[in-house]
Amino acid sequence: MRRASVMNLAVGLVIVFAGLTAGCGYNDLQGSDEDTKAAWSEVINQYQRRADLIPNLVATVKGYAEHEKETLEGVVKARAQATGIQVTPETLKDPAAFEQFQKAQAGLTTALGRLIAIAENYPNLKADQSFRDLQSQLEGTENRITVARKRYIDRVAEYNKMVRFFPTNLTAKFLLHMEEKPNFTVADEKAVAKPPEVKFN
């Protein structure tokens, strides 16, 4: 009889604990954290895809515009900086490391823009099938990066709300020790906020 009472009490405690766990958002927080990590992995995957295209692109441009040495070296250097940053799930917990990663990728984007602009001065380069194929792949990759970043931004927004909103914030802070994750920002927020100048000649 006593054994049955202990068993009933244990089952009751498990049910109560499960109810409390569900009510405090434990599972939702864990799921949101995993969704954020998955979205981040896709961002990294697309940035790596872009980095992998660069050596062939640089080699193709070099064949037609070897004296554009400064621009070519700038792209190689920017790629080395972007791929030299060790990115792990811990990066998502460190706003400074996240910002460093973001700046390196923005630098690579700028350098690539200069490299692609070179083609305007070299009609033979623009006509080269390899260059056009690489340019098309690069444009597609840039689009994938944009989509992956948007998904990550959305996942982080949801995660950060759960970490901040009551009552899940209690579980996040005291039980799981979860903090808000950094998110992508616009490289030059002041420039974006400034309205464009319109001139009529």
mmCIF file with all atom_site columns, C-alpha atoms in Angstrom:
data_model
loop_
_atom_site.group_PDB
_atom_site.id
_atom_site.type_symbol
_atom_site.label_atom_id
_atom_site.label_alt_id
_atom_site.label_comp_id
_atom_site.label_asym_id
_atom_site.label_entity_id
_atom_site.label_seq_id
_atom_site.pdbx_PDB_ins_code
_atom_site.Cartn_x
_atom_site.Cartn_y
_atom_site.Cartn_z
_atom_site.occupancy
_atom_site.B_iso_or_equiv
_atom_site.pdbx_formal_charge
_atom_site.auth_seq_id
_atom_site.auth_comp_id
_atom_site.auth_asym_id
_atom_site.auth_atom_id
_atom_site.pdbx_PDB_model_num
ATOM 1   C CA . MET A 1 1   ? 0.000  0.000  0.000   1.00 0.00 ? 1   MET A CA 1
ATOM 2   C CA . ARG A 1 2   ? 2.763  2.374  0.984   1.00 0.00 ? 2   ARG A CA 1
ATOM 3   C CA . ARG A 1 3   ? 4.715  1.508  -2.160  1.00 0.00 ? 3   ARG A CA 1
ATOM 4   C CA . ALA A 1 4   ? 1.679  2.392  -4.296  1.00 0.00 ? 4   ALA A CA 1
ATOM 5   C CA . SER A 1 5   ? 1.398  5.774  -2.525  1.00 0.00 ? 5   SER A CA 1
ATOM 6   C CA . VAL A 1 6   ? 5.053  6.557  -3.203  1.00 0.00 ? 6   VAL A CA 1
ATOM 7   C CA . MET A 1 7   ? 4.584  5.521  -6.831  1.00 0.00 ? 7   MET A CA 1
ATOM 8   C CA . ASN A 1 8   ? 1.484  7.726  -7.165  1.00 0.00 ? 8   ASN A CA 1
ATOM 9   C CA . LEU A 1 9   ? 3.360  10.644 -5.590  1.00 0.00 ? 9   LEU A CA 1
ATOM 10  C CA . ALA A 1 10  ? 6.299  10.167 -7.986  1.00 0.00 ? 10  ALA A CA 1
ATOM 11  C CA . VAL A 1 11  ? 3.967  10.049 -11.007 1.00 0.00 ? 11  VAL A CA 1
ATOM 12  C CA . GLY A 1 12  ? 2.175  13.151 -9.719  1.00 0.00 ? 12  GLY A CA 1
ATOM 13  C CA . LEU A 1 13  ? 5.453  15.018 -9.309  1.00 0.00 ? 13  LEU A CA 1
ATOM 14  C CA . VAL A 1 14  ? 6.534  14.077 -12.831 1.00 0.00 ? 14  VAL A CA 1
ATOM 15  C CA . ILE A 1 15  ? 3.217  15.367 -14.211 1.00 0.00 ? 15  ILE A CA 1
ATOM 16  C CA . VAL A 1 16  ? 3.482  18.608 -12.227 1.00 0.00 ? 16  VAL A CA 1
ATOM 17  C CA . PHE A 1 17  ? 7.111  19.089 -13.305 1.00 0.00 ? 17  PHE A CA 1
ATOM 18  C CA . ALA A 1 18  ? 6.192  18.443 -16.944 1.00 0.00 ? 18  ALA A CA 1
ATOM 19  C CA . GLY A 1 19  ? 3.382  20.990 -16.680 1.00 0.00 ? 19  GLY A CA 1
ATOM 20  C CA . LEU A 1 20  ? 5.659  23.578 -15.118 1.00 0.00 ? 20  LEU A CA 1
ATOM 21  C CA . THR A 1 21  ? 8.338  22.933 -17.724 1.00 0.00 ? 21  THR A CA 1
ATOM 22  C CA . ALA A 1 22  ? 5.846  23.378 -20.553 1.00 0.00 ? 22  ALA A CA 1
ATOM 23  C CA . GLY A 1 23  ? 4.446  26.534 -18.951 1.00 0.00 ? 23  GLY A CA 1
ATOM 24  C CA . CYS A 1 24  ? 7.853  28.128 -18.438 1.00 0.00 ? 24  CYS A CA 1
ATOM 25  C CA . GLY A 1 25  ? 8.855  27.740 -22.086 1.00 0.00 ? 25  GLY A CA 1
ATOM 26  C CA . TYR A 1 26  ? 11.778 25.376 -21.567 1.00 0.00 ? 26  TYR A CA 1
ATOM 27  C CA . ASN A 1 27  ? 11.097 23.365 -24.725 1.00 0.00 ? 27  ASN A CA 1
ATOM 28  C CA . ASP A 1 28  ? 10.196 26.438 -26.761 1.00 0.00 ? 28  ASP A CA 1
ATOM 29  C CA . LEU A 1 29  ? 13.460 28.124 -25.782 1.00 0.00 ? 29  LEU A CA 1
ATOM 30  C CA . GLN A 1 30  ? 15.460 25.037 -26.707 1.00 0.00 ? 30  GLN A CA 1
ATOM 31  C CA . GLY A 1 31  ? 13.648 24.765 -30.031 1.00 0.00 ? 31  GLY A CA 1
ATOM 32  C CA . SER A 1 32  ? 14.168 28.442 -30.806 1.00 0.00 ? 32  SER A CA 1
ATOM 33  C CA . ASP A 1 33  ? 17.856 28.140 -29.968 1.00 0.00 ? 33  ASP A CA 1
ATOM 34  C CA . GLU A 1 34  ? 18.201 25.206 -32.378 1.00 0.00 ? 34  GLU A CA 1
ATOM 35  C CA . ASP A 1 35  ? 16.303 27.101 -35.106 1.00 0.00 ? 35  ASP A CA 1
ATOM 36  C CA . THR A 1 36  ? 18.696 30.018 -34.687 1.00 0.00 ? 36  THR A CA 1
ATOM 37  C CA . LYS A 1 37  ? 21.742 27.765 -34.948 1.00 0.00 ? 37  LYS A CA 1
ATOM 38  C CA . ALA A 1 38  ? 20.350 26.131 -38.086 1.00 0.00 ? 38  ALA A CA 1
ATOM 39  C CA . ALA A 1 39  ? 19.677 29.517 -39.688 1.00 0.00 ? 39  ALA A CA 1
ATOM 40  C CA . TRP A 1 40  ? 23.200 30.633 -38.767 1.00 0.00 ? 40  TRP A CA 1
ATOM 41  C CA . SER A 1 41  ? 24.676 27.502 -40.361 1.00 0.00 ? 41  SER A CA 1
ATOM 42  C CA . GLU A 1 42  ? 22.914 28.367 -43.609 1.00 0.00 ? 42  GLU A CA 1
ATOM 43  C CA . VAL A 1 43  ? 24.365 31.903 -43.522 1.00 0.00 ? 43  VAL A CA 1
ATOM 44  C CA . ILE A 1 44  ? 27.856 30.458 -43.058 1.00 0.00 ? 44  ILE A CA 1
ATOM 45  C CA . ASN A 1 45  ? 27.249 27.918 -45.826 1.00 0.00 ? 45  ASN A CA 1
ATOM 46  C CA . GLN A 1 46  ? 26.356 30.665 -48.316 1.00 0.00 ? 46  GLN A CA 1
ATOM 47  C CA . TYR A 1 47  ? 29.298 32.866 -47.315 1.00 0.00 ? 47  TYR A CA 1
ATOM 48  C CA . GLN A 1 48  ? 31.593 29.864 -47.819 1.00 0.00 ? 48  GLN A CA 1
ATOM 49  C CA . ARG A 1 49  ? 30.054 29.252 -51.236 1.00 0.00 ? 49  ARG A CA 1
ATOM 50  C CA . ARG A 1 50  ? 30.896 32.840 -52.164 1.00 0.00 ? 50  ARG A CA 1
ATOM 51  C CA . ALA A 1 51  ? 34.454 32.507 -50.844 1.00 0.00 ? 51  ALA A CA 1
ATOM 52  C CA . ASP A 1 52  ? 34.933 29.354 -52.935 1.00 0.00 ? 52  ASP A CA 1
ATOM 53  C CA . LEU A 1 53  ? 34.019 31.216 -56.143 1.00 0.00 ? 53  LEU A CA 1
ATOM 54  C CA . ILE A 1 54  ? 36.538 34.021 -55.615 1.00 0.00 ? 54  ILE A CA 1
ATOM 55  C CA . PRO A 1 55  ? 39.823 32.305 -56.628 1.00 0.00 ? 55  PRO A CA 1
ATOM 56  C CA . ASN A 1 56  ? 38.422 31.374 -60.053 1.00 0.00 ? 56  ASN A CA 1
ATOM 57  C CA . LEU A 1 57  ? 36.929 34.830 -60.494 1.00 0.00 ? 57  LEU A CA 1
ATOM 58  C CA . VAL A 1 58  ? 40.223 36.532 -59.609 1.00 0.00 ? 58  VAL A CA 1
ATOM 59  C CA . ALA A 1 59  ? 42.144 34.223 -61.967 1.00 0.00 ? 59  ALA A CA 1
ATOM 60  C CA . THR A 1 60  ? 39.753 34.982 -64.834 1.00 0.00 ? 60  THR A CA 1
ATOM 61  C CA . VAL A 1 61  ? 39.934 38.754 -64.314 1.00 0.00 ? 61  VAL A CA 1
ATOM 62  C CA . LYS A 1 62  ? 43.717 38.563 -63.983 1.00 0.00 ? 62  LYS A CA 1
ATOM 63  C CA . GLY A 1 63  ? 43.935 36.989 -67.430 1.00 0.00 ? 63  GLY A CA 1
ATOM 64  C CA . TYR A 1 64  ? 42.433 40.119 -68.986 1.00 0.00 ? 64  TYR A CA 1
ATOM 65  C CA . ALA A 1 65  ? 43.330 42.859 -66.513 1.00 0.00 ? 65  ALA A CA 1
ATOM 66  C CA . GLU A 1 66  ? 46.607 41.903 -64.897 1.00 0.00 ? 66  GLU A CA 1
ATOM 67  C CA . HIS A 1 67  ? 47.608 45.524 -64.323 1.00 0.00 ? 67  HIS A CA 1
ATOM 68  C CA . GLU A 1 68  ? 44.565 45.952 -61.998 1.00 0.00 ? 68  GLU A CA 1
ATOM 69  C CA . LYS A 1 69  ? 46.873 44.509 -59.374 1.00 0.00 ? 69  LYS A CA 1
ATOM 70  C CA . GLU A 1 70  ? 45.633 46.633 -56.470 1.00 0.00 ? 70  GLU A CA 1
ATOM 71  C CA . THR A 1 71  ? 42.003 45.571 -56.927 1.00 0.00 ? 71  THR A CA 1
ATOM 72  C CA . LEU A 1 72  ? 42.913 41.907 -57.375 1.00 0.00 ? 72  LEU A CA 1
ATOM 73  C CA . GLU A 1 73  ? 45.090 41.930 -54.271 1.00 0.00 ? 73  GLU A CA 1
ATOM 74  C CA . GLY A 1 74  ? 42.314 43.714 -52.357 1.00 0.00 ? 74  GLY A CA 1
ATOM 75  C CA . VAL A 1 75  ? 39.872 40.908 -53.127 1.00 0.00 ? 75  VAL A CA 1
ATOM 76  C CA . VAL A 1 76  ? 42.365 38.204 -52.160 1.00 0.00 ? 76  VAL A CA 1
ATOM 77  C CA . LYS A 1 77  ? 43.153 40.022 -48.903 1.00 0.00 ? 77  LYS A CA 1
ATOM 78  C CA . ALA A 1 78  ? 39.460 40.580 -48.080 1.00 0.00 ? 78  ALA A CA 1
ATOM 79  C CA . ARG A 1 79  ? 38.728 36.899 -48.749 1.00 0.00 ? 79  ARG A CA 1
ATOM 80  C CA . ALA A 1 80  ? 41.577 35.863 -46.453 1.00 0.00 ? 80  ALA A CA 1
ATOM 81  C CA . GLN A 1 81  ? 40.233 38.096 -43.675 1.00 0.00 ? 81  GLN A CA 1
ATOM 82  C CA . ALA A 1 82  ? 36.669 36.839 -44.097 1.00 0.00 ? 82  ALA A CA 1
ATOM 83  C CA . THR A 1 83  ? 37.602 33.165 -44.162 1.00 0.00 ? 83  THR A CA 1
ATOM 84  C CA . GLY A 1 84  ? 40.237 33.574 -41.445 1.00 0.00 ? 84  GLY A CA 1
ATOM 85  C CA . ILE A 1 85  ? 37.661 34.262 -38.748 1.00 0.00 ? 85  ILE A CA 1
ATOM 86  C CA . GLN A 1 86  ? 36.808 31.117 -36.814 1.00 0.00 ? 86  GLN A CA 1
ATOM 87  C CA . VAL A 1 87  ? 33.022 30.914 -36.700 1.00 0.00 ? 87  VAL A CA 1
ATOM 88  C CA . THR A 1 88  ? 31.354 28.633 -34.171 1.00 0.00 ? 88  THR A CA 1
ATOM 89  C CA . PRO A 1 89  ? 27.988 28.630 -32.387 1.00 0.00 ? 89  PRO A CA 1
ATOM 90  C CA . GLU A 1 90  ? 29.832 30.527 -29.632 1.00 0.00 ? 90  GLU A CA 1
ATOM 91  C CA . THR A 1 91  ? 30.142 33.449 -32.059 1.00 0.00 ? 91  THR A CA 1
ATOM 92  C CA . LEU A 1 92  ? 26.407 33.930 -31.606 1.00 0.00 ? 92  LEU A CA 1
ATOM 93  C CA . LYS A 1 93  ? 26.967 34.613 -27.911 1.00 0.00 ? 93  LYS A CA 1
ATOM 94  C CA . ASP A 1 94  ? 29.713 37.176 -28.452 1.00 0.00 ? 94  ASP A CA 1
ATOM 95  C CA . PRO A 1 95  ? 28.532 40.495 -29.961 1.00 0.00 ? 95  PRO A CA 1
ATOM 96  C CA . ALA A 1 96  ? 32.136 41.658 -30.571 1.00 0.00 ? 96  ALA A CA 1
ATOM 97  C CA . ALA A 1 97  ? 33.061 38.474 -32.491 1.00 0.00 ? 97  ALA A CA 1
ATOM 98  C CA . PHE A 1 98  ? 29.797 38.677 -34.425 1.00 0.00 ? 98  PHE A CA 1
ATOM 99  C CA . GLU A 1 99  ? 30.533 42.298 -35.376 1.00 0.00 ? 99  GLU A CA 1
ATOM 100 C CA . GLN A 1 100 ? 34.063 41.361 -36.481 1.00 0.00 ? 100 GLN A CA 1
ATOM 101 C CA . PHE A 1 101 ? 32.628 38.603 -38.687 1.00 0.00 ? 101 PHE A CA 1
ATOM 102 C CA . GLN A 1 102 ? 30.051 40.986 -40.150 1.00 0.00 ? 102 GLN A CA 1
ATOM 103 C CA . LYS A 1 103 ? 32.699 43.650 -40.932 1.00 0.00 ? 103 LYS A CA 1
ATOM 104 C CA . ALA A 1 104 ? 34.940 41.098 -42.640 1.00 0.00 ? 104 ALA A CA 1
ATOM 105 C CA . GLN A 1 105 ? 32.069 39.915 -44.849 1.00 0.00 ? 105 GLN A CA 1
ATOM 106 C CA . ALA A 1 106 ? 31.093 43.514 -45.667 1.00 0.00 ? 106 ALA A CA 1
ATOM 107 C CA . GLY A 1 107 ? 34.711 44.215 -46.639 1.00 0.00 ? 107 GLY A CA 1
ATOM 108 C CA . LEU A 1 108 ? 34.672 41.237 -48.969 1.00 0.00 ? 108 LEU A CA 1
ATOM 109 C CA . THR A 1 109 ? 31.400 42.407 -50.524 1.00 0.00 ? 109 THR A CA 1
ATOM 110 C CA . THR A 1 110 ? 32.934 45.833 -51.216 1.00 0.00 ? 110 THR A CA 1
ATOM 111 C CA . ALA A 1 111 ? 36.102 44.315 -52.711 1.00 0.00 ? 111 ALA A CA 1
ATOM 112 C CA . LEU A 1 112 ? 34.038 42.037 -54.959 1.00 0.00 ? 112 LEU A CA 1
ATOM 113 C CA . GLY A 1 113 ? 32.019 45.022 -56.144 1.00 0.00 ? 113 GLY A CA 1
ATOM 114 C CA . ARG A 1 114 ? 35.244 46.712 -57.260 1.00 0.00 ? 114 ARG A CA 1
ATOM 115 C CA . LEU A 1 115 ? 36.391 43.548 -59.006 1.00 0.00 ? 115 LEU A CA 1
ATOM 116 C CA . ILE A 1 116 ? 33.136 43.169 -60.946 1.00 0.00 ? 116 ILE A CA 1
ATOM 117 C CA . ALA A 1 117 ? 33.239 46.869 -61.892 1.00 0.00 ? 117 ALA A CA 1
ATOM 118 C CA . ILE A 1 118 ? 36.581 46.273 -63.637 1.00 0.00 ? 118 ILE A CA 1
ATOM 119 C CA . ALA A 1 119 ? 34.758 44.285 -66.308 1.00 0.00 ? 119 ALA A CA 1
ATOM 120 C CA . GLU A 1 120 ? 33.138 47.494 -67.580 1.00 0.00 ? 120 GLU A CA 1
ATOM 121 C CA . ASN A 1 121 ? 36.572 48.649 -68.764 1.00 0.00 ? 121 ASN A CA 1
ATOM 122 C CA . TYR A 1 122 ? 37.417 45.372 -70.515 1.00 0.00 ? 122 TYR A CA 1
ATOM 123 C CA . PRO A 1 123 ? 34.943 44.315 -73.226 1.00 0.00 ? 123 PRO A CA 1
ATOM 124 C CA . ASN A 1 124 ? 36.815 41.044 -73.826 1.00 0.00 ? 124 ASN A CA 1
ATOM 125 C CA . LEU A 1 125 ? 36.508 40.165 -70.128 1.00 0.00 ? 125 LEU A CA 1
ATOM 126 C CA . LYS A 1 126 ? 32.779 40.940 -70.174 1.00 0.00 ? 126 LYS A CA 1
ATOM 127 C CA . ALA A 1 127 ? 32.409 38.646 -73.181 1.00 0.00 ? 127 ALA A CA 1
ATOM 128 C CA . ASP A 1 128 ? 34.382 35.773 -71.611 1.00 0.00 ? 128 ASP A CA 1
ATOM 129 C CA . GLN A 1 129 ? 32.036 32.842 -70.923 1.00 0.00 ? 129 GLN A CA 1
ATOM 130 C CA . SER A 1 130 ? 33.923 31.775 -67.777 1.00 0.00 ? 130 SER A CA 1
ATOM 131 C CA . PHE A 1 131 ? 33.656 35.283 -66.347 1.00 0.00 ? 131 PHE A CA 1
ATOM 132 C CA . ARG A 1 132 ? 29.952 35.479 -67.156 1.00 0.00 ? 132 ARG A CA 1
ATOM 133 C CA . ASP A 1 133 ? 29.311 32.077 -65.577 1.00 0.00 ? 133 ASP A CA 1
ATOM 134 C CA . LEU A 1 134 ? 31.231 33.046 -62.437 1.00 0.00 ? 134 LEU A CA 1
ATOM 135 C CA . GLN A 1 135 ? 29.475 36.392 -62.272 1.00 0.00 ? 135 GLN A CA 1
ATOM 136 C CA . SER A 1 136 ? 26.106 34.653 -62.583 1.00 0.00 ? 136 SER A CA 1
ATOM 137 C CA . GLN A 1 137 ? 27.024 32.185 -59.827 1.00 0.00 ? 137 GLN A CA 1
ATOM 138 C CA . LEU A 1 138 ? 28.217 35.043 -57.642 1.00 0.00 ? 138 LEU A CA 1
ATOM 139 C CA . GLU A 1 139 ? 24.975 36.973 -58.149 1.00 0.00 ? 139 GLU A CA 1
ATOM 140 C CA . GLY A 1 140 ? 22.975 33.855 -57.288 1.00 0.00 ? 140 GLY A CA 1
ATOM 141 C CA . THR A 1 141 ? 25.084 33.338 -54.180 1.00 0.00 ? 141 THR A CA 1
ATOM 142 C CA . GLU A 1 142 ? 24.611 36.952 -53.099 1.00 0.00 ? 142 GLU A CA 1
ATOM 143 C CA . ASN A 1 143 ? 20.858 36.402 -53.392 1.00 0.00 ? 143 ASN A CA 1
ATOM 144 C CA . ARG A 1 144 ? 21.132 33.230 -51.293 1.00 0.00 ? 144 ARG A CA 1
ATOM 145 C CA . ILE A 1 145 ? 23.150 35.148 -48.692 1.00 0.00 ? 145 ILE A CA 1
ATOM 146 C CA . THR A 1 146 ? 20.397 37.767 -48.513 1.00 0.00 ? 146 THR A CA 1
ATOM 147 C CA . VAL A 1 147 ? 17.724 35.097 -48.024 1.00 0.00 ? 147 VAL A CA 1
ATOM 148 C CA . ALA A 1 148 ? 19.810 33.217 -45.424 1.00 0.00 ? 148 ALA A CA 1
ATOM 149 C CA . ARG A 1 149 ? 20.516 36.427 -43.492 1.00 0.00 ? 149 ARG A CA 1
ATOM 150 C CA . LYS A 1 150 ? 16.798 37.304 -43.519 1.00 0.00 ? 150 LYS A CA 1
ATOM 151 C CA . ARG A 1 151 ? 15.921 33.876 -42.113 1.00 0.00 ? 151 ARG A CA 1
ATOM 152 C CA . TYR A 1 152 ? 18.579 34.253 -39.440 1.00 0.00 ? 152 TYR A CA 1
ATOM 153 C CA . ILE A 1 153 ? 17.351 37.755 -38.545 1.00 0.00 ? 153 ILE A CA 1
ATOM 154 C CA . ASP A 1 154 ? 13.806 36.422 -38.167 1.00 0.00 ? 154 ASP A CA 1
ATOM 155 C CA . ARG A 1 155 ? 14.912 33.463 -36.019 1.00 0.00 ? 155 ARG A CA 1
ATOM 156 C CA . VAL A 1 156 ? 17.035 35.671 -33.768 1.00 0.00 ? 156 VAL A CA 1
ATOM 157 C CA . ALA A 1 157 ? 14.162 38.129 -33.336 1.00 0.00 ? 157 ALA A CA 1
ATOM 158 C CA . GLU A 1 158 ? 11.907 35.281 -32.165 1.00 0.00 ? 158 GLU A CA 1
ATOM 159 C CA . TYR A 1 159 ? 14.601 33.851 -29.904 1.00 0.00 ? 159 TYR A CA 1
ATOM 160 C CA . ASN A 1 160 ? 15.429 37.243 -28.370 1.00 0.00 ? 160 ASN A CA 1
ATOM 161 C CA . LYS A 1 161 ? 11.740 37.879 -27.651 1.00 0.00 ? 161 LYS A CA 1
ATOM 162 C CA . MET A 1 162 ? 11.506 34.604 -25.771 1.00 0.00 ? 162 MET A CA 1
ATOM 163 C CA . VAL A 1 163 ? 14.652 35.421 -23.802 1.00 0.00 ? 163 VAL A CA 1
ATOM 164 C CA . ARG A 1 164 ? 13.267 38.836 -22.851 1.00 0.00 ? 164 ARG A CA 1
ATOM 165 C CA . PHE A 1 165 ? 9.505  38.245 -22.416 1.00 0.00 ? 165 PHE A CA 1
ATOM 166 C CA . PHE A 1 166 ? 7.928  37.021 -19.178 1.00 0.00 ? 166 PHE A CA 1
ATOM 167 C CA . PRO A 1 167 ? 7.663  34.192 -18.084 1.00 0.00 ? 167 PRO A CA 1
ATOM 168 C CA . THR A 1 168 ? 10.105 32.526 -20.489 1.00 0.00 ? 168 THR A CA 1
ATOM 169 C CA . ASN A 1 169 ? 12.761 35.074 -19.550 1.00 0.00 ? 169 ASN A CA 1
ATOM 170 C CA . LEU A 1 170 ? 12.939 33.495 -16.075 1.00 0.00 ? 170 LEU A CA 1
ATOM 171 C CA . THR A 1 171 ? 13.645 30.074 -17.545 1.00 0.00 ? 171 THR A CA 1
ATOM 172 C CA . ALA A 1 172 ? 16.133 31.538 -20.011 1.00 0.00 ? 172 ALA A CA 1
ATOM 173 C CA . LYS A 1 173 ? 18.025 33.508 -17.404 1.00 0.00 ? 173 LYS A CA 1
ATOM 174 C CA . PHE A 1 174 ? 17.962 31.362 -14.289 1.00 0.00 ? 174 PHE A CA 1
ATOM 175 C CA . LEU A 1 175 ? 17.586 27.815 -15.576 1.00 0.00 ? 175 LEU A CA 1
ATOM 176 C CA . LEU A 1 176 ? 19.300 27.825 -18.980 1.00 0.00 ? 176 LEU A CA 1
ATOM 177 C CA . HIS A 1 177 ? 21.561 30.891 -18.664 1.00 0.00 ? 177 HIS A CA 1
ATOM 178 C CA . MET A 1 178 ? 20.546 32.055 -22.136 1.00 0.00 ? 178 MET A CA 1
ATOM 179 C CA . GLU A 1 179 ? 21.315 35.583 -23.320 1.00 0.00 ? 179 GLU A CA 1
ATOM 180 C CA . GLU A 1 180 ? 20.119 37.569 -26.319 1.00 0.00 ? 180 GLU A CA 1
ATOM 181 C CA . LYS A 1 181 ? 21.946 36.814 -29.560 1.00 0.00 ? 181 LYS A CA 1
ATOM 182 C CA . PRO A 1 182 ? 23.445 39.538 -31.761 1.00 0.00 ? 182 PRO A CA 1
ATOM 183 C CA . ASN A 1 183 ? 21.842 40.234 -35.097 1.00 0.00 ? 183 ASN A CA 1
ATOM 184 C CA . PHE A 1 184 ? 22.981 41.588 -38.448 1.00 0.00 ? 184 PHE A CA 1
ATOM 185 C CA . THR A 1 185 ? 22.945 45.351 -38.807 1.00 0.00 ? 185 THR A CA 1
ATOM 186 C CA . VAL A 1 186 ? 23.269 47.693 -41.740 1.00 0.00 ? 186 VAL A CA 1
ATOM 187 C CA . ALA A 1 187 ? 26.947 48.518 -42.291 1.00 0.00 ? 187 ALA A CA 1
ATOM 188 C CA . ASP A 1 188 ? 26.372 52.279 -42.367 1.00 0.00 ? 188 ASP A CA 1
ATOM 189 C CA . GLU A 1 189 ? 23.118 53.037 -40.576 1.00 0.00 ? 189 GLU A CA 1
ATOM 190 C CA . LYS A 1 190 ? 23.611 56.826 -40.793 1.00 0.00 ? 190 LYS A CA 1
ATOM 191 C CA . ALA A 1 191 ? 23.978 56.671 -44.570 1.00 0.00 ? 191 ALA A CA 1
ATOM 192 C CA . VAL A 1 192 ? 20.842 54.537 -44.887 1.00 0.00 ? 192 VAL A CA 1
ATOM 193 C CA . ALA A 1 193 ? 18.853 56.868 -42.629 1.00 0.00 ? 193 ALA A CA 1
ATOM 194 C CA . LYS A 1 194 ? 19.828 59.940 -44.692 1.00 0.00 ? 194 LYS A CA 1
ATOM 195 C CA . PRO A 1 195 ? 17.327 60.624 -47.501 1.00 0.00 ? 195 PRO A CA 1
ATOM 196 C CA . PRO A 1 196 ? 18.841 60.475 -50.994 1.00 0.00 ? 196 PRO A CA 1
ATOM 197 C CA . GLU A 1 197 ? 19.618 63.702 -52.775 1.00 0.00 ? 197 GLU A CA 1
ATOM 198 C CA . VAL A 1 198 ? 17.603 64.202 -55.929 1.00 0.00 ? 198 VAL A CA 1
ATOM 199 C CA . LYS A 1 199 ? 19.013 66.625 -58.471 1.00 0.00 ? 199 LYS A CA 1
ATOM 200 C CA . PHE A 1 200 ? 17.357 67.755 -61.653 1.00 0.00 ? 200 PHE A CA 1
ATOM 201 C CA . ASN A 1 201 ? 19.697 69.075 -64.318 1.00 0.00 ? 201 ASN A CA 1
#
